[in-house]
């Protein structure tokens, strides 16, 4: 009933948002300690921010540091808030908006890659067609029987989307995606 | 420091770590999962434990203690319900930036996750209502974690933290590490020093301002007494008018000539008009809360805004500012005062004379006026008399939440920081009385008064038993109008005066209630008897419940109705029944 009011807004009227929402990729370096992911996710749900994709793994074993890659969508003002709120969490070391950084470096966007496992079931022409297309997409077969394939494909999310769409009429059974891993081009670290 | 010398049980480590962090008082309630810690408390004299009657009380006491001393408040609760009862004060401390360390017991590690008796996911439940929290699974981490907890609670923007300690960890033996031997965490390092270029930019804006205003908040008080001192110096040097949020009262003295009174929803006409019409706003340690700004797109439309805050997420959150300065208020003000002195030779104070003339006209509007009454005590009058009769004493005031809280903020003049404890952000009914007990523990010889409402006081009234047990002569000054006054006022404003469940039909006899607990009860119904009754209350060396019967249907004005701007205030003399009924339009009714 109050849907027209801004979700994270104050009790008062908020000026109509005139900025357009953008999709950004954030890299967050955190201490790999219990509950750290819950803190990050809880912040997003508690403050009404979006998560479109989230990937996390320990990247520096000796220092016990994990790198969380989050794809989120919001207006520039909200994206700024997300960065500031994340930096306030005690186990967070650094937050870098890779999309902003990429623009600063003169790039269109950061390098973003995803891996997907795609299971396809079929026989006859469908099976041949699936294998041919997989080859065209440079997907590799990692498991097969006489009536199924499991393909492994890596690439930009758009490429994976396209591959899945093509496999649909050819007997697509299930898909598992890792979410996006990302970093900026060039010699500098985050 | 090796060998068996610093081998201790987990419970001993807790007490040693508290001592090493300068703790003298803790507020708590025992239970199965904290028995080893209570056994240690029993065997020492350095730390005094105050036994509360409900864990919520422990939290608010620790908050009152912290706010009146500038130290960290400490509470101790058991697992399960002990921890869940602590949630309200933790969130309260989070929203009002109060440094609080909550130590909670937990079921033994092998039982975690088994739905054991009095088990709850304490770190899960308290994660969003703390700055940080820990579950200690190894006794050798315990000392380090407690030291870190104290550092995080009081550094940067202060806030509450929870250390959850399973019972087997309290029994286990491990190594105690003193605070000096603990390397500080690399990840959380708040910046104190402000960017000098930004401060210069701010001073330049301020020097050229013709209609400036300083808007200060609780951050000034959190930054320490020196920050309040520097704020006063800045006001003196610049000649700027100053207003403050509810949380910031006392940083600048109410008797100061540049003082405009509190701003916001129930702020003064002059403060809100000056905020609306200013050309340069200097926000110092405040966060542009919705009670302050009113309608955001009409908030101070023509001003350049400077914002000093230690928390980067406060900057540009609700209101976009022109000159953000990230840093500790005290440190930044020191630079600002120095730069102003260096640059002010050519600054001409007379350029502000037109602005002050305008402000004087607004002041003449006398927006806090109310109709005096010889037969019934007006609530505003009661606060004024309490203020006058406690003058010259070492007084601390706490409040509950509602009309009485706003009247206290409007009519009680605060001259010093750390003298005013109120639940601003969360608006917790039941805060004031336990907070007053915490203040009294820290300042045993001072006059501590909880200005209360008849509804709020019943939310933590059980702590009377605690006050009596420790001989803490806290005064509860109830403005008793038989209603949840602020709820009733909003129902009158928003819902056609249909007073749904805001009238308390079965009110306890507060005098008898005080006596039942072993305290003193006083009732006053006539304005002519008020002064004598207040004097009697002040002179009673015991906990007092003062049942001050006030006009039942008084409204709290001035008021910025929901969805309106600062210059659309509802003033007491214009607030006829019709004006009140139509003050908020259909859209405004959806807001809180």
Short mmCIF file of N, CA and C in Angstrom, two decimals, chain B residues 262-422:
data_model
loop_
_atom_site.label_atom_id
_atom_site.label_comp_id
_atom_site.label_asym_id
_atom_site.label_seq_id
_atom_site.Cartn_x
_atom_site.Cartn_y
_atom_site.Cartn_z
N UNK B 262 16.20 23.82 20.70
CA UNK B 262 16.26 22.59 19.90
C UNK B 262 15.54 22.80 18.56
N UNK B 263 15.96 22.06 17.54
CA UNK B 263 15.28 22.14 16.25
C UNK B 263 14.49 20.86 16.00
N UNK B 264 13.82 20.81 14.88
CA UNK B 264 13.15 19.57 14.47
C UNK B 264 11.66 19.58 14.73
N UNK B 265 11.09 18.39 14.74
CA UNK B 265 9.65 18.22 14.81
C UNK B 265 9.00 19.01 15.94
N UNK B 266 9.61 19.01 17.13
CA UNK B 266 9.10 19.80 18.24
C UNK B 266 10.09 20.89 18.65
N UNK B 267 10.87 21.34 17.71
CA UNK B 267 11.85 22.38 17.99
C UNK B 267 11.21 23.76 17.99
N UNK B 268 12.00 24.77 18.31
CA UNK B 268 11.46 26.13 18.37
C UNK B 268 11.27 26.70 16.97
N UNK B 269 10.41 27.70 16.90
CA UNK B 269 10.14 28.40 15.64
C UNK B 269 11.42 29.02 15.10
N UNK B 270 12.18 29.70 15.99
CA UNK B 270 13.38 30.39 15.52
C UNK B 270 14.43 29.41 15.00
N UNK B 271 14.57 28.26 15.65
CA UNK B 271 15.57 27.28 15.21
C UNK B 271 15.19 26.73 13.84
N UNK B 272 13.93 26.36 13.68
CA UNK B 272 13.51 25.76 12.40
C UNK B 272 13.48 26.78 11.27
N UNK B 273 13.03 28.00 11.58
CA UNK B 273 13.01 29.03 10.53
C UNK B 273 14.44 29.37 10.10
N UNK B 274 15.35 29.44 11.08
CA UNK B 274 16.74 29.75 10.75
C UNK B 274 17.36 28.63 9.93
N UNK B 275 17.00 27.39 10.23
CA UNK B 275 17.49 26.26 9.43
C UNK B 275 16.97 26.38 7.99
N UNK B 276 15.70 26.77 7.88
CA UNK B 276 15.08 26.83 6.55
C UNK B 276 15.67 27.95 5.69
N UNK B 277 15.94 29.10 6.35
CA UNK B 277 16.34 30.28 5.57
C UNK B 277 17.84 30.51 5.52
N UNK B 278 18.65 29.66 6.15
CA UNK B 278 20.08 29.96 6.24
C UNK B 278 20.76 29.85 4.87
N UNK B 279 21.93 30.48 4.76
CA UNK B 279 22.70 30.33 3.51
C UNK B 279 23.89 29.40 3.70
N UNK B 280 24.36 29.25 4.96
CA UNK B 280 25.41 28.27 5.23
C UNK B 280 25.03 27.51 6.49
N UNK B 281 24.98 26.18 6.39
CA UNK B 281 24.65 25.35 7.55
C UNK B 281 25.89 24.55 7.92
N UNK B 282 26.24 24.63 9.21
CA UNK B 282 27.39 23.84 9.68
C UNK B 282 26.84 22.74 10.59
N UNK B 283 26.77 21.53 10.03
CA UNK B 283 26.24 20.40 10.81
C UNK B 283 27.42 19.71 11.49
N UNK B 284 27.37 19.69 12.83
CA UNK B 284 28.50 19.14 13.59
C UNK B 284 28.04 17.94 14.41
N UNK B 285 28.42 16.75 13.97
CA UNK B 285 28.11 15.54 14.73
C UNK B 285 26.62 15.24 14.83
N UNK B 286 25.89 15.50 13.78
CA UNK B 286 24.46 15.17 13.72
C UNK B 286 24.23 14.45 12.39
N UNK B 287 23.05 13.83 12.22
CA UNK B 287 22.92 12.94 11.05
C UNK B 287 21.70 13.19 10.17
N UNK B 288 21.14 14.39 10.21
CA UNK B 288 20.01 14.75 9.34
C UNK B 288 18.89 13.71 9.45
N UNK B 289 18.54 13.39 10.67
CA UNK B 289 17.49 12.42 10.96
C UNK B 289 16.14 12.95 10.47
N UNK B 290 15.17 12.06 10.25
CA UNK B 290 13.88 12.52 9.71
C UNK B 290 13.11 13.41 10.68
N UNK B 291 13.36 13.26 12.01
CA UNK B 291 12.69 14.17 12.97
C UNK B 291 13.25 15.60 12.84
N UNK B 292 14.43 15.71 12.26
CA UNK B 292 15.10 17.01 12.14
C UNK B 292 14.73 17.69 10.83
N UNK B 293 14.74 16.93 9.74
CA UNK B 293 14.67 17.56 8.43
C UNK B 293 13.26 17.93 7.99
N UNK B 294 12.23 17.23 8.51
CA UNK B 294 10.92 17.42 7.93
C UNK B 294 10.95 16.96 6.49
N UNK B 295 10.12 17.59 5.65
CA UNK B 295 10.07 17.14 4.25
C UNK B 295 11.42 17.40 3.59
N UNK B 296 12.03 16.33 3.08
CA UNK B 296 13.42 16.44 2.63
C UNK B 296 13.59 17.39 1.44
N UNK B 297 12.63 17.37 0.53
CA UNK B 297 12.84 18.21 -0.65
C UNK B 297 12.54 19.68 -0.38
N UNK B 298 12.13 19.98 0.86
CA UNK B 298 11.94 21.39 1.22
C UNK B 298 12.89 21.77 2.35
N UNK B 299 13.87 20.89 2.63
CA UNK B 299 14.76 21.13 3.76
C UNK B 299 15.85 22.13 3.38
N UNK B 300 15.85 23.25 4.09
CA UNK B 300 16.88 24.28 3.92
C UNK B 300 17.31 24.42 2.46
N UNK B 301 16.39 24.88 1.62
CA UNK B 301 16.62 24.78 0.18
C UNK B 301 17.77 25.63 -0.36
N UNK B 302 18.09 26.74 0.35
CA UNK B 302 19.05 27.65 -0.27
C UNK B 302 20.41 27.70 0.42
N UNK B 303 20.74 26.66 1.16
CA UNK B 303 21.99 26.74 1.91
C UNK B 303 23.08 25.85 1.33
N UNK B 304 24.32 26.28 1.58
CA UNK B 304 25.48 25.41 1.38
C UNK B 304 25.66 24.65 2.69
N UNK B 305 25.87 23.37 2.61
CA UNK B 305 25.91 22.57 3.83
C UNK B 305 27.29 21.98 4.08
N UNK B 306 27.76 22.17 5.32
CA UNK B 306 29.03 21.59 5.76
C UNK B 306 28.65 20.50 6.76
N UNK B 307 29.25 19.35 6.66
CA UNK B 307 28.88 18.25 7.57
C UNK B 307 30.13 17.59 8.16
N UNK B 308 30.28 17.70 9.48
CA UNK B 308 31.39 17.04 10.18
C UNK B 308 30.84 15.77 10.83
N UNK B 309 31.41 14.61 10.48
CA UNK B 309 30.95 13.36 11.08
C UNK B 309 32.07 12.33 11.00
N UNK B 310 32.14 11.47 12.00
CA UNK B 310 33.20 10.44 12.00
C UNK B 310 32.76 9.21 11.21
N UNK B 311 31.46 9.13 10.90
CA UNK B 311 30.94 7.95 10.21
C UNK B 311 30.67 8.28 8.75
N UNK B 312 31.47 7.72 7.82
CA UNK B 312 31.28 8.07 6.41
C UNK B 312 29.88 7.77 5.90
N UNK B 313 29.21 6.77 6.50
CA UNK B 313 27.89 6.41 5.98
C UNK B 313 26.83 7.43 6.40
N UNK B 314 27.14 8.32 7.35
CA UNK B 314 26.18 9.37 7.71
C UNK B 314 26.19 10.51 6.70
N UNK B 315 27.31 10.64 6.03
CA UNK B 315 27.45 11.76 5.10
C UNK B 315 26.73 11.45 3.79
N UNK B 316 25.92 12.41 3.34
CA UNK B 316 25.12 12.25 2.11
C UNK B 316 24.09 11.13 2.20
N UNK B 317 23.73 10.70 3.40
CA UNK B 317 22.75 9.62 3.52
C UNK B 317 21.35 10.13 3.22
N UNK B 318 20.92 11.16 3.98
CA UNK B 318 19.58 11.72 3.77
C UNK B 318 19.62 13.03 3.01
N UNK B 319 20.64 13.83 3.31
CA UNK B 319 20.75 15.16 2.71
C UNK B 319 22.12 15.24 2.05
N UNK B 320 22.16 15.70 0.84
CA UNK B 320 23.45 15.84 0.14
C UNK B 320 24.12 17.11 0.64
N UNK B 321 25.38 17.00 1.00
CA UNK B 321 26.08 18.16 1.54
C UNK B 321 27.15 18.64 0.57
N UNK B 322 27.57 19.91 0.76
CA UNK B 322 28.53 20.50 -0.16
C UNK B 322 29.96 20.28 0.30
N UNK B 323 30.19 20.38 1.64
CA UNK B 323 31.54 20.17 2.15
C UNK B 323 31.50 19.10 3.24
N UNK B 324 31.74 17.83 2.87
CA UNK B 324 31.79 16.79 3.89
C UNK B 324 33.17 16.76 4.56
N UNK B 325 33.18 16.68 5.88
CA UNK B 325 34.46 16.57 6.59
C UNK B 325 34.39 15.32 7.45
N UNK B 326 35.21 14.34 7.09
CA UNK B 326 35.19 13.07 7.79
C UNK B 326 36.21 13.12 8.92
N UNK B 327 35.75 12.98 10.16
CA UNK B 327 36.70 12.97 11.27
C UNK B 327 36.00 13.15 12.59
N UNK B 328 36.80 13.09 13.66
CA UNK B 328 36.28 13.28 15.00
C UNK B 328 35.92 14.76 15.20
N UNK B 329 34.76 15.01 15.79
CA UNK B 329 34.27 16.39 15.95
C UNK B 329 35.30 17.25 16.69
N UNK B 330 35.84 16.73 17.80
CA UNK B 330 36.79 17.50 18.59
C UNK B 330 38.03 17.87 17.78
N UNK B 331 38.57 16.90 17.07
CA UNK B 331 39.79 17.12 16.29
C UNK B 331 39.53 18.11 15.16
N UNK B 332 38.40 17.94 14.49
CA UNK B 332 38.08 18.84 13.37
C UNK B 332 37.82 20.26 13.88
N UNK B 333 37.09 20.37 15.01
CA UNK B 333 36.78 21.71 15.54
C UNK B 333 38.05 22.44 15.96
N UNK B 334 39.03 21.67 16.45
CA UNK B 334 40.29 22.29 16.84
C UNK B 334 40.94 22.95 15.62
N UNK B 335 40.96 22.23 14.51
CA UNK B 335 41.51 22.79 13.27
C UNK B 335 40.68 23.97 12.79
N UNK B 336 39.36 23.81 12.90
CA UNK B 336 38.45 24.84 12.38
C UNK B 336 38.62 26.14 13.17
N UNK B 337 38.71 26.02 14.50
CA UNK B 337 38.88 27.21 15.35
C UNK B 337 40.22 27.88 15.03
N UNK B 338 41.23 27.05 14.86
CA UNK B 338 42.56 27.60 14.56
C UNK B 338 42.54 28.34 13.22
N UNK B 339 41.95 27.73 12.21
CA UNK B 339 41.91 28.35 10.88
C UNK B 339 41.06 29.63 10.91
N UNK B 340 39.96 29.58 11.68
CA UNK B 340 39.10 30.76 11.77
C UNK B 340 39.87 31.93 12.40
N UNK B 341 40.60 31.62 13.48
CA UNK B 341 41.40 32.67 14.14
C UNK B 341 42.40 33.26 13.17
N UNK B 342 43.07 32.38 12.40
CA UNK B 342 44.11 32.83 11.48
C UNK B 342 43.52 33.70 10.38
N UNK B 343 42.29 33.42 9.98
CA UNK B 343 41.71 34.09 8.81
C UNK B 343 40.75 35.20 9.19
N UNK B 344 40.40 35.31 10.46
CA UNK B 344 39.25 36.14 10.80
C UNK B 344 39.54 37.63 10.90
N UNK B 345 40.80 38.02 10.71
CA UNK B 345 41.13 39.44 10.89
C UNK B 345 40.23 40.33 10.05
N UNK B 346 39.95 39.84 8.83
CA UNK B 346 39.14 40.68 7.95
C UNK B 346 37.63 40.37 8.08
N UNK B 347 37.31 39.28 8.83
CA UNK B 347 35.90 38.93 8.94
C UNK B 347 35.15 40.01 9.71
N UNK B 348 33.99 40.31 9.24
CA UNK B 348 33.25 41.45 9.76
C UNK B 348 31.94 40.94 10.37
N UNK B 349 31.89 41.02 11.71
CA UNK B 349 30.72 40.45 12.38
C UNK B 349 29.43 41.22 12.07
N UNK B 350 29.57 42.47 11.69
CA UNK B 350 28.38 43.28 11.45
C UNK B 350 27.57 42.74 10.27
N UNK B 351 28.23 41.94 9.42
CA UNK B 351 27.50 41.40 8.27
C UNK B 351 26.38 40.46 8.71
N UNK B 352 26.45 40.01 9.97
CA UNK B 352 25.40 39.12 10.45
C UNK B 352 24.25 39.87 11.13
N UNK B 353 24.35 41.20 11.22
CA UNK B 353 23.37 41.91 12.05
C UNK B 353 21.94 41.80 11.50
N UNK B 354 21.81 41.80 10.18
CA UNK B 354 20.46 41.65 9.60
C UNK B 354 19.87 40.28 9.96
N UNK B 355 20.73 39.27 9.89
CA UNK B 355 20.32 37.89 10.19
C UNK B 355 19.85 37.79 11.64
N UNK B 356 20.62 38.38 12.54
CA UNK B 356 20.24 38.33 13.95
C UNK B 356 18.94 39.11 14.20
N UNK B 357 18.76 40.16 13.43
CA UNK B 357 17.53 40.94 13.56
C UNK B 357 16.31 40.08 13.19
N UNK B 358 16.48 39.33 12.09
CA UNK B 358 15.40 38.43 11.67
C UNK B 358 15.14 37.37 12.74
N UNK B 359 16.21 36.83 13.28
CA UNK B 359 16.08 35.78 14.29
C UNK B 359 15.36 36.34 15.53
N UNK B 360 15.68 37.56 15.88
CA UNK B 360 15.03 38.19 17.03
C UNK B 360 13.52 38.28 16.82
N UNK B 361 13.13 38.57 15.57
CA UNK B 361 11.70 38.62 15.26
C UNK B 361 11.05 37.25 15.43
N UNK B 362 11.76 36.23 14.95
CA UNK B 362 11.23 34.86 15.10
C UNK B 362 11.12 34.49 16.57
N UNK B 363 12.14 34.88 17.32
CA UNK B 363 12.13 34.57 18.76
C UNK B 363 10.92 35.20 19.44
N UNK B 364 10.59 36.40 18.98
CA UNK B 364 9.49 37.13 19.60
C UNK B 364 8.15 36.40 19.40
N UNK B 365 8.15 35.49 18.48
CA UNK B 365 6.95 34.68 18.23
C UNK B 365 6.62 33.80 19.44
N UNK B 366 7.67 33.59 20.28
CA UNK B 366 7.51 32.85 21.54
C UNK B 366 6.80 31.51 21.34
N UNK B 367 7.44 30.66 20.56
CA UNK B 367 6.77 29.45 20.08
C UNK B 367 6.53 28.39 21.16
N UNK B 368 7.17 28.55 22.32
CA UNK B 368 6.95 27.55 23.37
C UNK B 368 5.84 27.97 24.35
N UNK B 369 5.18 29.09 24.02
CA UNK B 369 4.16 29.60 24.95
C UNK B 369 3.04 28.59 25.18
N UNK B 370 2.46 28.61 26.37
CA UNK B 370 1.30 27.76 26.65
C UNK B 370 0.39 28.56 27.58
N UNK B 371 -0.87 28.18 27.62
CA UNK B 371 -1.81 28.91 28.46
C UNK B 371 -1.66 28.46 29.91
N UNK B 372 -1.25 29.36 30.79
CA UNK B 372 -1.08 28.96 32.19
C UNK B 372 -2.43 28.66 32.82
N UNK B 373 -2.41 27.91 33.89
CA UNK B 373 -3.65 27.48 34.51
C UNK B 373 -3.46 27.44 36.02
N UNK B 374 -4.42 28.01 36.76
CA UNK B 374 -4.30 28.05 38.21
C UNK B 374 -4.85 26.80 38.89
N UNK B 375 -5.70 26.07 38.17
CA UNK B 375 -6.37 24.92 38.79
C UNK B 375 -5.67 23.59 38.50
N UNK B 376 -5.16 23.49 37.28
CA UNK B 376 -4.52 22.24 36.87
C UNK B 376 -3.05 22.53 36.59
N UNK B 377 -2.20 21.58 36.90
CA UNK B 377 -0.78 21.76 36.59
C UNK B 377 -0.58 21.53 35.09
N UNK B 378 -0.02 22.53 34.42
CA UNK B 378 0.32 22.32 33.01
C UNK B 378 1.66 21.57 32.98
N UNK B 379 1.78 20.58 32.08
CA UNK B 379 3.02 19.78 32.07
C UNK B 379 4.27 20.64 31.85
N UNK B 380 4.12 21.66 30.97
CA UNK B 380 5.26 22.53 30.70
C UNK B 380 5.69 23.26 31.97
N UNK B 381 4.68 23.69 32.74
CA UNK B 381 4.93 24.42 33.98
C UNK B 381 5.67 23.52 34.98
N UNK B 382 5.26 22.25 35.02
CA UNK B 382 5.90 21.31 35.95
C UNK B 382 7.40 21.18 35.64
N UNK B 383 7.73 21.09 34.34
CA UNK B 383 9.15 20.98 33.96
C UNK B 383 9.88 22.28 34.32
N UNK B 384 9.22 23.41 34.04
CA UNK B 384 9.87 24.70 34.35
C UNK B 384 10.18 24.80 35.84
N UNK B 385 9.23 24.38 36.68
CA UNK B 385 9.45 24.46 38.13
C UNK B 385 10.55 23.50 38.55
N UNK B 386 10.55 22.30 37.98
CA UNK B 386 11.60 21.34 38.30
C UNK B 386 12.97 21.93 37.94
N UNK B 387 13.02 22.58 36.78
CA UNK B 387 14.28 23.19 36.33
C UNK B 387 14.72 24.28 37.31
N UNK B 388 13.78 25.18 37.64
CA UNK B 388 14.14 26.30 38.52
C UNK B 388 14.59 25.79 39.88
N UNK B 389 13.88 24.80 40.41
CA UNK B 389 14.17 24.36 41.77
C UNK B 389 15.39 23.44 41.85
N UNK B 390 15.86 22.94 40.72
CA UNK B 390 17.07 22.11 40.76
C UNK B 390 18.30 22.90 40.33
N UNK B 391 18.11 24.18 40.00
CA UNK B 391 19.23 25.03 39.60
C UNK B 391 20.26 25.09 40.71
N UNK B 392 21.52 25.15 40.32
CA UNK B 392 22.56 25.26 41.32
C UNK B 392 22.95 23.91 41.90
N UNK B 393 22.22 22.87 41.55
CA UNK B 393 22.59 21.54 42.00
C UNK B 393 23.31 20.80 40.88
N UNK B 394 23.95 19.73 41.27
CA UNK B 394 24.65 18.89 40.30
C UNK B 394 23.60 17.91 39.74
N UNK B 395 22.93 18.33 38.67
CA UNK B 395 21.74 17.61 38.23
C UNK B 395 21.95 16.85 36.92
N UNK B 396 21.43 15.65 36.88
CA UNK B 396 21.39 14.84 35.65
C UNK B 396 19.93 14.52 35.36
N UNK B 397 19.54 14.62 34.09
CA UNK B 397 18.15 14.34 33.71
C UNK B 397 18.12 13.19 32.70
N UNK B 398 17.24 12.24 32.94
CA UNK B 398 16.97 11.24 31.91
C UNK B 398 15.48 11.35 31.58
N UNK B 399 15.05 10.75 30.48
CA UNK B 399 13.62 10.76 30.17
C UNK B 399 13.21 9.42 29.59
N UNK B 400 11.93 9.22 29.60
CA UNK B 400 11.33 8.12 28.86
C UNK B 400 11.04 8.67 27.46
N UNK B 401 10.01 8.17 26.79
CA UNK B 401 9.74 8.63 25.43
C UNK B 401 8.30 9.06 25.29
N UNK B 402 8.11 10.24 24.72
CA UNK B 402 6.75 10.75 24.49
C UNK B 402 6.71 12.25 24.70
N UNK B 403 5.50 12.74 25.00
CA UNK B 403 5.32 14.19 25.18
C UNK B 403 6.25 14.74 26.27
N UNK B 404 6.32 14.03 27.41
CA UNK B 404 7.13 14.54 28.53
C UNK B 404 8.58 14.72 28.10
N UNK B 405 9.04 13.84 27.19
CA UNK B 405 10.42 13.91 26.71
C UNK B 405 10.65 15.20 25.93
N UNK B 406 9.67 15.54 25.08
CA UNK B 406 9.79 16.76 24.28
C UNK B 406 9.67 18.00 25.18
N UNK B 407 8.75 17.95 26.15
CA UNK B 407 8.63 19.09 27.06
C UNK B 407 9.91 19.27 27.87
N UNK B 408 10.51 18.15 28.28
CA UNK B 408 11.76 18.24 29.03
C UNK B 408 12.84 18.89 28.17
N UNK B 409 12.90 18.46 26.89
CA UNK B 409 13.91 19.03 25.99
C UNK B 409 13.66 20.51 25.75
N UNK B 410 12.38 20.91 25.72
CA UNK B 410 12.05 22.31 25.44
C UNK B 410 12.23 23.22 26.66
N UNK B 411 11.89 22.69 27.85
CA UNK B 411 11.79 23.59 29.00
C UNK B 411 12.88 23.41 30.05
N UNK B 412 13.67 22.35 29.96
CA UNK B 412 14.75 22.20 30.93
C UNK B 412 16.03 22.71 30.26
N UNK B 413 16.68 23.69 30.83
CA UNK B 413 17.88 24.26 30.20
C UNK B 413 19.12 23.47 30.60
N UNK B 414 19.85 22.97 29.60
CA UNK B 414 21.08 22.22 29.92
C UNK B 414 22.30 23.09 29.66
N UNK B 415 23.15 23.17 30.67
CA UNK B 415 24.32 24.03 30.59
C UNK B 415 25.60 23.26 30.27
N UNK B 416 25.58 21.95 30.55
CA UNK B 416 26.79 21.13 30.40
C UNK B 416 26.47 19.89 29.58
N UNK B 417 27.50 19.35 28.89
CA UNK B 417 27.29 18.06 28.20
C UNK B 417 27.21 16.91 29.20
N UNK B 418 26.75 15.77 28.74
CA UNK B 418 26.66 14.54 29.54
C UNK B 418 25.66 14.63 30.70
N UNK B 419 24.77 15.63 30.66
CA UNK B 419 23.79 15.79 31.75
C UNK B 419 22.40 15.36 31.31
N UNK B 420 22.26 14.95 30.08
CA UNK B 420 20.94 14.72 29.48
C UNK B 420 20.95 13.38 28.77
N UNK B 421 20.19 12.42 29.31
CA UNK B 421 20.17 11.07 28.77
C UNK B 421 18.76 10.78 28.28
N UNK B 422 18.61 10.54 26.97
CA UNK B 422 17.28 10.27 26.45
C UNK B 422 17.41 9.33 25.25
#
